[in-house]
Amino acid sequence: MSRFLISCGGTGGHLAPGIALAEGLHARGHETRLLISEKKVDARLVEKYPALTFLRVPGSPFGWSPRILLRCLGSQFRGVRFCLQLARTWRPDVIVGFGGFTSAPAVLAGRLLGIPVALHEANRVPGRAVRTLGRFARRVYLPPGIELRSVPAGATRHVGLPVRHEVQRTDQVAARIALGLEPDCPVLAILGGSQGSTPLNDWVHACLPSLGRAGIQVYCVTGLGKGEGSATRIESNGSPVRAVFVPFSDRIPEVLSAADLVVSRAGAGTLTELVRCGTPAILVPFPQAADDHQAANAAWFVREGGGMVVPQGELARLETAVREVIADARRREEYRANLQRMDQADHLGALLRDLEELTTGRRQDGVLALA
């Protein structure tokens, strides 16, 4: 049995794969502790996992403005001190970071104490944390086809994002009923990422009457602090159409199973869950994402045939695109078939096997086989 310290807080895109990895490690008899941030989204998501041990590490996002930069540096210093103390007392065999501002303190603590470090990057453009800290890592897991010159020779492994066990497609009618939707009307889900999206929220509110007249139900996750929960019922040609707004959802498998189509940001975690549940999507990449990584993620998703992209600057044509895709059953079936093809590799199993080999110190040949 080995011990793994997993740093994965800050956003749902970091936290969800950290939970998936911890669940997989526990199933194989290992111990884990997960480092999360002090954000509300972290606190809400971890409520579902009482069997896992979560620890809040000091930290705040990086920024170039003097106030944000000073706050970041101060919190990172406190985070390193926290991680050093934890690593000395709990003595993990490996430290795993999923990027973001919570990873740096854990990686630096591992470097100072001689503990092997592994980093996972799911975006098609690696983030600042992985680019900077990758030189200190024994393993850097990158999406297939992506390379980082700063990573030591032999450290790179190509493996996708692990997905939580619960993220599986379920019966569509049952999922709709569970979410308070009508079972027989098409559903459009709106996902703005773990932080929510004000432009997407504004768009769906503006289009709600016309979507309702077209018989399209809406389930919108607005984001914490960007709207309270509400439900609206509209009559469309004599049939009830519902629109449900929730600030946060820990029922993503049901949301994706209920939906005929998703309008979403293009974070790597969201795309992985769309693939797993086989739900077509129209992606609206966040234009201010670091290094424009969401545009790169979306381009890959479209190239693989999982859906289409509408840039945020072209939201005026989004409703037409939504109505066309929902009305075209053959097109949605093609998207779903492509998504099923994209979901063939066992990324979690590959990651677990490689991490176990890292703890034993066995030499690798540089190739990570995906079963």
PDB file of C-alpha atoms in Angstrom, residues 61-334:
ATOM      1  CA  PRO A  61      -4.777  32.635  -8.325  1.00  0.00           C
ATOM      2  CA  PHE A  62      -1.874  34.340 -10.077  1.00  0.00           C
ATOM      3  CA  GLY A  63      -2.290  37.806 -11.600  1.00  0.00           C
ATOM      4  CA  TRP A  64      -0.051  40.664 -12.725  1.00  0.00           C
ATOM      5  CA  SER A  65      -1.805  43.483 -10.868  1.00  0.00           C
ATOM      6  CA  PRO A  66       0.184  44.412  -7.729  1.00  0.00           C
ATOM      7  CA  ARG A  67      -2.649  43.567  -5.333  1.00  0.00           C
ATOM      8  CA  ILE A  68      -3.379  40.158  -6.859  1.00  0.00           C
ATOM      9  CA  LEU A  69       0.318  39.323  -7.254  1.00  0.00           C
ATOM     10  CA  LEU A  70       1.125  40.153  -3.616  1.00  0.00           C
ATOM     11  CA  ARG A  71      -1.838  38.144  -2.393  1.00  0.00           C
ATOM     12  CA  CYS A  72      -0.800  35.205  -4.575  1.00  0.00           C
ATOM     13  CA  LEU A  73       2.817  35.247  -3.380  1.00  0.00           C
ATOM     14  CA  GLY A  74       1.812  35.493   0.272  1.00  0.00           C
ATOM     15  CA  SER A  75      -0.698  32.677   0.028  1.00  0.00           C
ATOM     16  CA  GLN A  76       1.760  30.501  -1.920  1.00  0.00           C
ATOM     17  CA  PHE A  77       4.343  30.937   0.834  1.00  0.00           C
ATOM     18  CA  ARG A  78       1.780  29.828   3.415  1.00  0.00           C
ATOM     19  CA  GLY A  79       0.814  26.957   1.142  1.00  0.00           C
ATOM     20  CA  VAL A  80       4.415  25.710   0.880  1.00  0.00           C
ATOM     21  CA  ARG A  81       4.783  25.821   4.648  1.00  0.00           C
ATOM     22  CA  PHE A  82       1.491  23.895   5.016  1.00  0.00           C
ATOM     23  CA  CYS A  83       2.562  21.243   2.488  1.00  0.00           C
ATOM     24  CA  LEU A  84       6.016  20.830   3.999  1.00  0.00           C
ATOM     25  CA  GLN A  85       4.514  20.149   7.407  1.00  0.00           C
ATOM     26  CA  LEU A  86       1.956  17.743   5.967  1.00  0.00           C
ATOM     27  CA  ALA A  87       4.529  15.845   3.894  1.00  0.00           C
ATOM     28  CA  ARG A  88       6.903  15.504   6.867  1.00  0.00           C
ATOM     29  CA  THR A  89       4.190  14.081   9.121  1.00  0.00           C
ATOM     30  CA  TRP A  90       2.121  11.992   6.678  1.00  0.00           C
ATOM     31  CA  ARG A  91       5.058  10.978   4.446  1.00  0.00           C
ATOM     32  CA  PRO A  92       3.424  10.416   1.020  1.00  0.00           C
ATOM     33  CA  ASP A  93       5.147   8.186  -1.525  1.00  0.00           C
ATOM     34  CA  VAL A  94       4.129  10.376  -4.478  1.00  0.00           C
ATOM     35  CA  ILE A  95       2.711  13.881  -4.870  1.00  0.00           C
ATOM     36  CA  VAL A  96       0.299  14.341  -7.797  1.00  0.00           C
ATOM     37  CA  GLY A  97      -0.694  17.793  -9.067  1.00  0.00           C
ATOM     38  CA  PHE A  98      -3.514  18.579 -11.498  1.00  0.00           C
ATOM     39  CA  GLY A  99      -2.381  22.135 -12.211  1.00  0.00           C
ATOM     40  CA  GLY A 100      -3.721  25.421 -10.924  1.00  0.00           C
ATOM     41  CA  PHE A 101      -2.595  27.532  -7.998  1.00  0.00           C
ATOM     42  CA  THR A 102      -2.886  24.710  -5.442  1.00  0.00           C
ATOM     43  CA  SER A 103      -0.261  22.592  -7.215  1.00  0.00           C
ATOM     44  CA  ALA A 104       2.794  24.817  -6.761  1.00  0.00           C
ATOM     45  CA  PRO A 105       3.070  24.501  -2.945  1.00  0.00           C
ATOM     46  CA  ALA A 106       2.719  20.712  -3.064  1.00  0.00           C
ATOM     47  CA  VAL A 107       5.238  20.317  -5.899  1.00  0.00           C
ATOM     48  CA  LEU A 108       7.792  22.572  -4.222  1.00  0.00           C
ATOM     49  CA  ALA A 109       7.378  20.687  -0.946  1.00  0.00           C
ATOM     50  CA  GLY A 110       7.956  17.422  -2.783  1.00  0.00           C
ATOM     51  CA  ARG A 111      11.046  18.823  -4.483  1.00  0.00           C
ATOM     52  CA  LEU A 112      12.519  20.026  -1.184  1.00  0.00           C
ATOM     53  CA  LEU A 113      11.844  16.722   0.572  1.00  0.00           C
ATOM     54  CA  GLY A 114      12.863  14.418  -2.287  1.00  0.00           C
ATOM     55  CA  ILE A 115       9.358  13.002  -2.841  1.00  0.00           C
ATOM     56  CA  PRO A 116       8.564  11.979  -6.447  1.00  0.00           C
ATOM     57  CA  VAL A 117       6.202  14.414  -8.159  1.00  0.00           C
ATOM     58  CA  ALA A 118       3.737  13.701 -10.988  1.00  0.00           C
ATOM     59  CA  LEU A 119       1.782  16.377 -12.861  1.00  0.00           C
ATOM     60  CA  HIS A 120      -1.316  15.961 -15.017  1.00  0.00           C
ATOM     61  CA  GLU A 121      -2.343  18.460 -17.702  1.00  0.00           C
ATOM     62  CA  ALA A 122      -5.639  17.896 -19.520  1.00  0.00           C
ATOM     63  CA  ASN A 123      -5.819  21.028 -21.666  1.00  0.00           C
ATOM     64  CA  ARG A 124      -4.479  21.050 -25.204  1.00  0.00           C
ATOM     65  CA  VAL A 125      -2.344  24.062 -24.224  1.00  0.00           C
ATOM     66  CA  PRO A 126      -0.511  23.241 -20.960  1.00  0.00           C
ATOM     67  CA  GLY A 127      -1.073  25.759 -18.189  1.00  0.00           C
ATOM     68  CA  ARG A 128       1.473  27.935 -16.432  1.00  0.00           C
ATOM     69  CA  ALA A 129       1.744  25.645 -13.404  1.00  0.00           C
ATOM     70  CA  VAL A 130       2.611  22.556 -15.460  1.00  0.00           C
ATOM     71  CA  ARG A 131       4.940  24.463 -17.785  1.00  0.00           C
ATOM     72  CA  THR A 132       6.834  25.929 -14.834  1.00  0.00           C
ATOM     73  CA  LEU A 133       6.827  22.954 -12.483  1.00  0.00           C
ATOM     74  CA  GLY A 134       7.210  20.189 -15.068  1.00  0.00           C
ATOM     75  CA  ARG A 135      11.012  20.346 -14.847  1.00  0.00           C
ATOM     76  CA  PHE A 136      10.749  19.132 -11.239  1.00  0.00           C
ATOM     77  CA  ALA A 137       8.469  16.181 -12.011  1.00  0.00           C
ATOM     78  CA  ARG A 138       9.251  12.502 -12.470  1.00  0.00           C
ATOM     79  CA  ARG A 139       6.067  12.165 -14.533  1.00  0.00           C
ATOM     80  CA  VAL A 140       4.156  14.679 -16.641  1.00  0.00           C
ATOM     81  CA  TYR A 141       0.911  13.330 -18.077  1.00  0.00           C
ATOM     82  CA  LEU A 142      -0.157  15.198 -21.230  1.00  0.00           C
ATOM     83  CA  PRO A 143      -2.972  14.774 -23.767  1.00  0.00           C
ATOM     84  CA  PRO A 144      -2.066  12.566 -26.725  1.00  0.00           C
ATOM     85  CA  GLY A 145      -0.098  14.537 -29.285  1.00  0.00           C
ATOM     86  CA  ILE A 146       0.974  17.300 -26.882  1.00  0.00           C
ATOM     87  CA  GLU A 147       4.623  17.804 -25.897  1.00  0.00           C
ATOM     88  CA  LEU A 148       6.457  20.155 -23.498  1.00  0.00           C
ATOM     89  CA  ARG A 149      10.105  20.984 -24.145  1.00  0.00           C
ATOM     90  CA  SER A 150      10.618  21.973 -20.506  1.00  0.00           C
ATOM     91  CA  VAL A 151       9.841  18.429 -19.299  1.00  0.00           C
ATOM     92  CA  PRO A 152      12.853  16.144 -18.668  1.00  0.00           C
ATOM     93  CA  ALA A 153      13.481  13.446 -21.246  1.00  0.00           C
ATOM     94  CA  GLY A 154      11.580  10.279 -20.421  1.00  0.00           C
ATOM     95  CA  ALA A 155       9.158  11.943 -17.998  1.00  0.00           C
ATOM     96  CA  THR A 156       6.295  12.518 -20.450  1.00  0.00           C
ATOM     97  CA  ARG A 157       3.383  10.074 -20.597  1.00  0.00           C
ATOM     98  CA  HIS A 158       0.367  10.603 -22.850  1.00  0.00           C
ATOM     99  CA  VAL A 159      -2.862   9.913 -21.021  1.00  0.00           C
ATOM    100  CA  GLY A 160      -6.209  11.678 -20.862  1.00  0.00           C
ATOM    101  CA  LEU A 161      -8.195  12.944 -17.905  1.00  0.00           C
ATOM    102  CA  PRO A 162      -9.521  10.390 -15.384  1.00  0.00           C
ATOM    103  CA  VAL A 163     -13.288  10.507 -14.917  1.00  0.00           C
ATOM    104  CA  ARG A 164     -15.202   9.895 -11.698  1.00  0.00           C
ATOM    105  CA  HIS A 165     -16.919   6.493 -11.551  1.00  0.00           C
ATOM    106  CA  GLU A 166     -20.361   8.088 -11.198  1.00  0.00           C
ATOM    107  CA  VAL A 167     -20.063   9.937 -14.515  1.00  0.00           C
ATOM    108  CA  GLN A 168     -21.921   7.490 -16.723  1.00  0.00           C
ATOM    109  CA  ARG A 169     -24.848   7.887 -19.070  1.00  0.00           C
ATOM    110  CA  THR A 170     -28.178   6.971 -17.468  1.00  0.00           C
ATOM    111  CA  ASP A 171     -31.730   6.608 -18.787  1.00  0.00           C
ATOM    112  CA  GLN A 172     -32.767   9.899 -20.408  1.00  0.00           C
ATOM    113  CA  VAL A 173     -36.392   9.894 -19.273  1.00  0.00           C
ATOM    114  CA  ALA A 174     -35.473   9.044 -15.674  1.00  0.00           C
ATOM    115  CA  ALA A 175     -32.808  11.767 -15.670  1.00  0.00           C
ATOM    116  CA  ARG A 176     -35.285  14.378 -16.915  1.00  0.00           C
ATOM    117  CA  ILE A 177     -37.855  13.488 -14.290  1.00  0.00           C
ATOM    118  CA  ALA A 178     -35.198  13.594 -11.543  1.00  0.00           C
ATOM    119  CA  LEU A 179     -34.218  17.120 -12.639  1.00  0.00           C
ATOM    120  CA  GLY A 180     -37.809  18.393 -12.683  1.00  0.00           C
ATOM    121  CA  LEU A 181     -38.103  18.416 -16.477  1.00  0.00           C
ATOM    122  CA  GLU A 182     -40.824  17.085 -18.755  1.00  0.00           C
ATOM    123  CA  PRO A 183     -39.870  13.604 -19.999  1.00  0.00           C
ATOM    124  CA  ASP A 184     -41.022  14.023 -23.613  1.00  0.00           C
ATOM    125  CA  CYS A 185     -39.648  17.445 -24.618  1.00  0.00           C
ATOM    126  CA  PRO A 186     -36.109  18.066 -25.920  1.00  0.00           C
ATOM    127  CA  VAL A 187     -33.644  19.479 -23.405  1.00  0.00           C
ATOM    128  CA  LEU A 188     -30.881  22.046 -23.819  1.00  0.00           C
ATOM    129  CA  ALA A 189     -28.354  22.156 -20.956  1.00  0.00           C
ATOM    130  CA  ILE A 190     -26.222  25.262 -20.328  1.00  0.00           C
ATOM    131  CA  LEU A 191     -22.916  24.748 -18.501  1.00  0.00           C
ATOM    132  CA  GLY A 192     -20.640  27.707 -17.829  1.00  0.00           C
ATOM    133  CA  GLY A 193     -17.898  25.759 -16.077  1.00  0.00           C
ATOM    134  CA  SER A 194     -17.442  25.539 -12.312  1.00  0.00           C
ATOM    135  CA  GLN A 195     -17.408  29.347 -12.040  1.00  0.00           C
ATOM    136  CA  GLY A 196     -20.453  29.858 -14.252  1.00  0.00           C
ATOM    137  CA  SER A 197     -20.691  32.124 -17.303  1.00  0.00           C
ATOM    138  CA  THR A 198     -22.495  35.463 -17.228  1.00  0.00           C
ATOM    139  CA  PRO A 199     -22.615  35.759 -21.062  1.00  0.00           C
ATOM    140  CA  LEU A 200     -24.197  32.309 -21.397  1.00  0.00           C
ATOM    141  CA  ASN A 201     -26.619  33.030 -18.544  1.00  0.00           C
ATOM    142  CA  ASP A 202     -27.644  36.306 -20.206  1.00  0.00           C
ATOM    143  CA  TRP A 203     -28.015  34.567 -23.563  1.00  0.00           C
ATOM    144  CA  VAL A 204     -30.344  31.855 -22.291  1.00  0.00           C
ATOM    145  CA  HIS A 205     -32.529  34.347 -20.396  1.00  0.00           C
ATOM    146  CA  ALA A 206     -32.854  36.454 -23.562  1.00  0.00           C
ATOM    147  CA  CYS A 207     -33.687  33.420 -25.727  1.00  0.00           C
ATOM    148  CA  LEU A 208     -35.912  31.611 -23.250  1.00  0.00           C
ATOM    149  CA  PRO A 209     -39.272  32.746 -24.712  1.00  0.00           C
ATOM    150  CA  SER A 210     -38.371  31.708 -28.258  1.00  0.00           C
ATOM    151  CA  LEU A 211     -36.783  28.445 -27.104  1.00  0.00           C
ATOM    152  CA  GLY A 212     -39.966  27.722 -25.161  1.00  0.00           C
ATOM    153  CA  ARG A 213     -42.145  28.430 -28.194  1.00  0.00           C
ATOM    154  CA  ALA A 214     -40.002  25.923 -30.106  1.00  0.00           C
ATOM    155  CA  GLY A 215     -40.730  23.332 -27.405  1.00  0.00           C
ATOM    156  CA  ILE A 216     -37.140  23.247 -26.073  1.00  0.00           C
ATOM    157  CA  GLN A 217     -36.648  22.879 -22.325  1.00  0.00           C
ATOM    158  CA  VAL A 218     -33.655  24.462 -20.585  1.00  0.00           C
ATOM    159  CA  TYR A 219     -31.535  23.314 -17.669  1.00  0.00           C
ATOM    160  CA  CYS A 220     -28.963  26.001 -16.825  1.00  0.00           C
ATOM    161  CA  VAL A 221     -26.166  25.804 -14.224  1.00  0.00           C
ATOM    162  CA  THR A 222     -25.539  29.505 -13.617  1.00  0.00           C
ATOM    163  CA  GLY A 223     -22.559  29.306 -11.264  1.00  0.00           C
ATOM    164  CA  LEU A 224     -22.360  30.184  -7.568  1.00  0.00           C
ATOM    165  CA  GLY A 225     -23.189  33.827  -6.935  1.00  0.00           C
ATOM    166  CA  LYS A 226     -24.565  34.296 -10.467  1.00  0.00           C
ATOM    167  CA  GLY A 227     -28.217  33.562  -9.888  1.00  0.00           C
ATOM    168  CA  GLU A 228     -30.509  31.797  -7.474  1.00  0.00           C
ATOM    169  CA  GLY A 229     -32.338  28.596  -8.306  1.00  0.00           C
ATOM    170  CA  SER A 230     -35.641  28.968 -10.146  1.00  0.00           C
ATOM    171  CA  ALA A 231     -38.037  27.028 -12.349  1.00  0.00           C
ATOM    172  CA  THR A 232     -40.297  28.417 -15.081  1.00  0.00           C
ATOM    173  CA  ARG A 233     -43.135  26.662 -16.909  1.00  0.00           C
ATOM    174  CA  ILE A 234     -44.107  27.822 -20.396  1.00  0.00           C
ATOM    175  CA  GLU A 235     -46.926  26.520 -22.569  1.00  0.00           C
ATOM    176  CA  SER A 236     -45.755  25.640 -26.087  1.00  0.00           C
ATOM    177  CA  ASN A 237     -48.488  24.539 -28.473  1.00  0.00           C
ATOM    178  CA  GLY A 238     -50.428  23.183 -25.552  1.00  0.00           C
ATOM    179  CA  SER A 239     -47.468  21.267 -24.070  1.00  0.00           C
ATOM    180  CA  PRO A 240     -45.590  22.250 -20.915  1.00  0.00           C
ATOM    181  CA  VAL A 241     -41.998  23.375 -21.343  1.00  0.00           C
ATOM    182  CA  ARG A 242     -39.785  23.877 -18.308  1.00  0.00           C
ATOM    183  CA  ALA A 243     -36.722  26.016 -17.676  1.00  0.00           C
ATOM    184  CA  VAL A 244     -34.691  25.204 -14.570  1.00  0.00           C
ATOM    185  CA  PHE A 245     -31.866  27.397 -13.245  1.00  0.00           C
ATOM    186  CA  VAL A 246     -29.530  26.158 -10.503  1.00  0.00           C
ATOM    187  CA  PRO A 247     -26.402  27.928  -9.175  1.00  0.00           C
ATOM    188  CA  PHE A 248     -24.500  24.652  -8.729  1.00  0.00           C
ATOM    189  CA  SER A 249     -25.009  21.038  -9.698  1.00  0.00           C
ATOM    190  CA  ASP A 250     -23.376  17.896  -8.359  1.00  0.00           C
ATOM    191  CA  ARG A 251     -25.662  15.861 -10.649  1.00  0.00           C
ATOM    192  CA  ILE A 252     -23.744  16.279 -13.891  1.00  0.00           C
ATOM    193  CA  PRO A 253     -24.339  12.663 -15.051  1.00  0.00           C
ATOM    194  CA  GLU A 254     -28.098  13.272 -14.875  1.00  0.00           C
ATOM    195  CA  VAL A 255     -27.786  16.676 -16.563  1.00  0.00           C
ATOM    196  CA  LEU A 256     -25.763  15.263 -19.464  1.00  0.00           C
ATOM    197  CA  SER A 257     -28.034  12.217 -19.759  1.00  0.00           C
ATOM    198  CA  ALA A 258     -31.187  14.360 -19.819  1.00  0.00           C
ATOM    199  CA  ALA A 259     -29.862  16.736 -22.480  1.00  0.00           C
ATOM    200  CA  ASP A 260     -30.208  16.350 -26.231  1.00  0.00           C
ATOM    201  CA  LEU A 261     -27.608  19.109 -26.596  1.00  0.00           C
ATOM    202  CA  VAL A 262     -25.290  21.077 -24.320  1.00  0.00           C
ATOM    203  CA  VAL A 263     -24.089  24.651 -24.713  1.00  0.00           C
ATOM    204  CA  SER A 264     -20.894  24.878 -22.711  1.00  0.00           C
ATOM    205  CA  ARG A 265     -17.538  26.448 -22.084  1.00  0.00           C
ATOM    206  CA  ALA A 266     -14.631  24.302 -23.275  1.00  0.00           C
ATOM    207  CA  GLY A 267     -12.681  23.312 -20.177  1.00  0.00           C
ATOM    208  CA  ALA A 268     -10.957  19.950 -20.437  1.00  0.00           C
ATOM    209  CA  GLY A 269     -12.964  18.446 -17.581  1.00  0.00           C
ATOM    210  CA  THR A 270     -16.291  19.355 -19.167  1.00  0.00           C
ATOM    211  CA  LEU A 271     -15.228  17.942 -22.533  1.00  0.00           C
ATOM    212  CA  THR A 272     -14.142  14.682 -20.903  1.00  0.00           C
ATOM    213  CA  GLU A 273     -17.539  14.309 -19.213  1.00  0.00           C
ATOM    214  CA  LEU A 274     -19.354  15.116 -22.474  1.00  0.00           C
ATOM    215  CA  VAL A 275     -17.353  12.349 -24.141  1.00  0.00           C
ATOM    216  CA  ARG A 276     -18.064   9.867 -21.343  1.00  0.00           C
ATOM    217  CA  CYS A 277     -21.825  10.535 -21.424  1.00  0.00           C
ATOM    218  CA  GLY A 278     -21.987  10.785 -25.215  1.00  0.00           C
ATOM    219  CA  THR A 279     -23.723  14.170 -25.220  1.00  0.00           C
ATOM    220  CA  PRO A 280     -23.244  16.475 -28.252  1.00  0.00           C
ATOM    221  CA  ALA A 281     -22.283  20.067 -27.545  1.00  0.00           C
ATOM    222  CA  ILE A 282     -21.998  23.528 -28.991  1.00  0.00           C
ATOM    223  CA  LEU A 283     -18.913  24.996 -27.337  1.00  0.00           C
ATOM    224  CA  VAL A 284     -18.422  28.675 -26.530  1.00  0.00           C
ATOM    225  CA  PRO A 285     -14.758  28.902 -25.432  1.00  0.00           C
ATOM    226  CA  PHE A 286     -14.005  31.412 -22.680  1.00  0.00           C
ATOM    227  CA  PRO A 287     -12.056  34.087 -24.590  1.00  0.00           C
ATOM    228  CA  GLN A 288     -10.040  35.186 -21.546  1.00  0.00           C
ATOM    229  CA  ALA A 289      -8.821  31.670 -20.706  1.00  0.00           C
ATOM    230  CA  ALA A 290      -5.059  31.531 -20.097  1.00  0.00           C
ATOM    231  CA  ASP A 291      -3.157  31.069 -23.377  1.00  0.00           C
ATOM    232  CA  ASP A 292      -6.558  30.701 -25.067  1.00  0.00           C
ATOM    233  CA  HIS A 293      -6.500  27.039 -24.073  1.00  0.00           C
ATOM    234  CA  GLN A 294     -10.286  26.634 -24.310  1.00  0.00           C
ATOM    235  CA  ALA A 295     -10.169  27.512 -28.009  1.00  0.00           C
ATOM    236  CA  ALA A 296      -7.573  24.766 -28.504  1.00  0.00           C
ATOM    237  CA  ASN A 297      -9.708  22.297 -26.525  1.00  0.00           C
ATOM    238  CA  ALA A 298     -12.775  23.191 -28.577  1.00  0.00           C
ATOM    239  CA  ALA A 299     -10.897  22.846 -31.872  1.00  0.00           C
ATOM    240  CA  TRP A 300      -9.867  19.303 -30.884  1.00  0.00           C
ATOM    241  CA  PHE A 301     -13.438  18.408 -29.849  1.00  0.00           C
ATOM    242  CA  VAL A 302     -14.854  19.625 -33.171  1.00  0.00           C
ATOM    243  CA  ARG A 303     -12.099  17.939 -35.166  1.00  0.00           C
ATOM    244  CA  GLU A 304     -12.990  14.643 -33.485  1.00  0.00           C
ATOM    245  CA  GLY A 305     -16.659  15.150 -34.383  1.00  0.00           C
ATOM    246  CA  GLY A 306     -18.243  15.735 -30.959  1.00  0.00           C
ATOM    247  CA  GLY A 307     -20.040  18.976 -31.829  1.00  0.00           C
ATOM    248  CA  MET A 308     -19.461  22.509 -33.060  1.00  0.00           C
ATOM    249  CA  VAL A 309     -18.111  25.873 -31.879  1.00  0.00           C
ATOM    250  CA  VAL A 310     -19.742  29.296 -31.686  1.00  0.00           C
ATOM    251  CA  PRO A 311     -17.280  31.994 -30.504  1.00  0.00           C
ATOM    252  CA  GLN A 312     -18.511  34.255 -27.727  1.00  0.00           C
ATOM    253  CA  GLY A 313     -18.403  37.203 -30.113  1.00  0.00           C
ATOM    254  CA  GLU A 314     -20.970  35.446 -32.321  1.00  0.00           C
ATOM    255  CA  LEU A 315     -23.641  34.602 -29.733  1.00  0.00           C
ATOM    256  CA  ALA A 316     -26.232  36.195 -32.009  1.00  0.00           C
ATOM    257  CA  ARG A 317     -26.174  33.020 -34.120  1.00  0.00           C
ATOM    258  CA  LEU A 318     -26.145  30.579 -31.218  1.00  0.00           C
ATOM    259  CA  GLU A 319     -29.922  30.133 -30.977  1.00  0.00           C
ATOM    260  CA  THR A 320     -30.168  29.251 -34.665  1.00  0.00           C
ATOM    261  CA  ALA A 321     -27.380  26.686 -34.247  1.00  0.00           C
ATOM    262  CA  VAL A 322     -29.096  25.190 -31.180  1.00  0.00           C
ATOM    263  CA  ARG A 323     -32.443  24.855 -32.924  1.00  0.00           C
ATOM    264  CA  GLU A 324     -30.867  23.321 -36.026  1.00  0.00           C
ATOM    265  CA  VAL A 325     -28.951  20.667 -34.074  1.00  0.00           C
ATOM    266  CA  ILE A 326     -31.917  19.749 -31.852  1.00  0.00           C
ATOM    267  CA  ALA A 327     -34.149  19.406 -34.908  1.00  0.00           C
ATOM    268  CA  ASP A 328     -31.627  17.207 -36.748  1.00  0.00           C
ATOM    269  CA  ALA A 329     -31.760  13.744 -35.147  1.00  0.00           C
ATOM    270  CA  ARG A 330     -29.344  12.249 -37.692  1.00  0.00           C
ATOM    271  CA  ARG A 331     -26.723  14.897 -36.960  1.00  0.00           C
ATOM    272  CA  ARG A 332     -26.986  14.299 -33.212  1.00  0.00           C
ATOM    273  CA  GLU A 333     -26.622  10.548 -33.762  1.00  0.00           C
ATOM    274  CA  GLU A 334     -23.431  11.181 -35.739  1.00  0.00           C
TER     275      GLU A 334
END
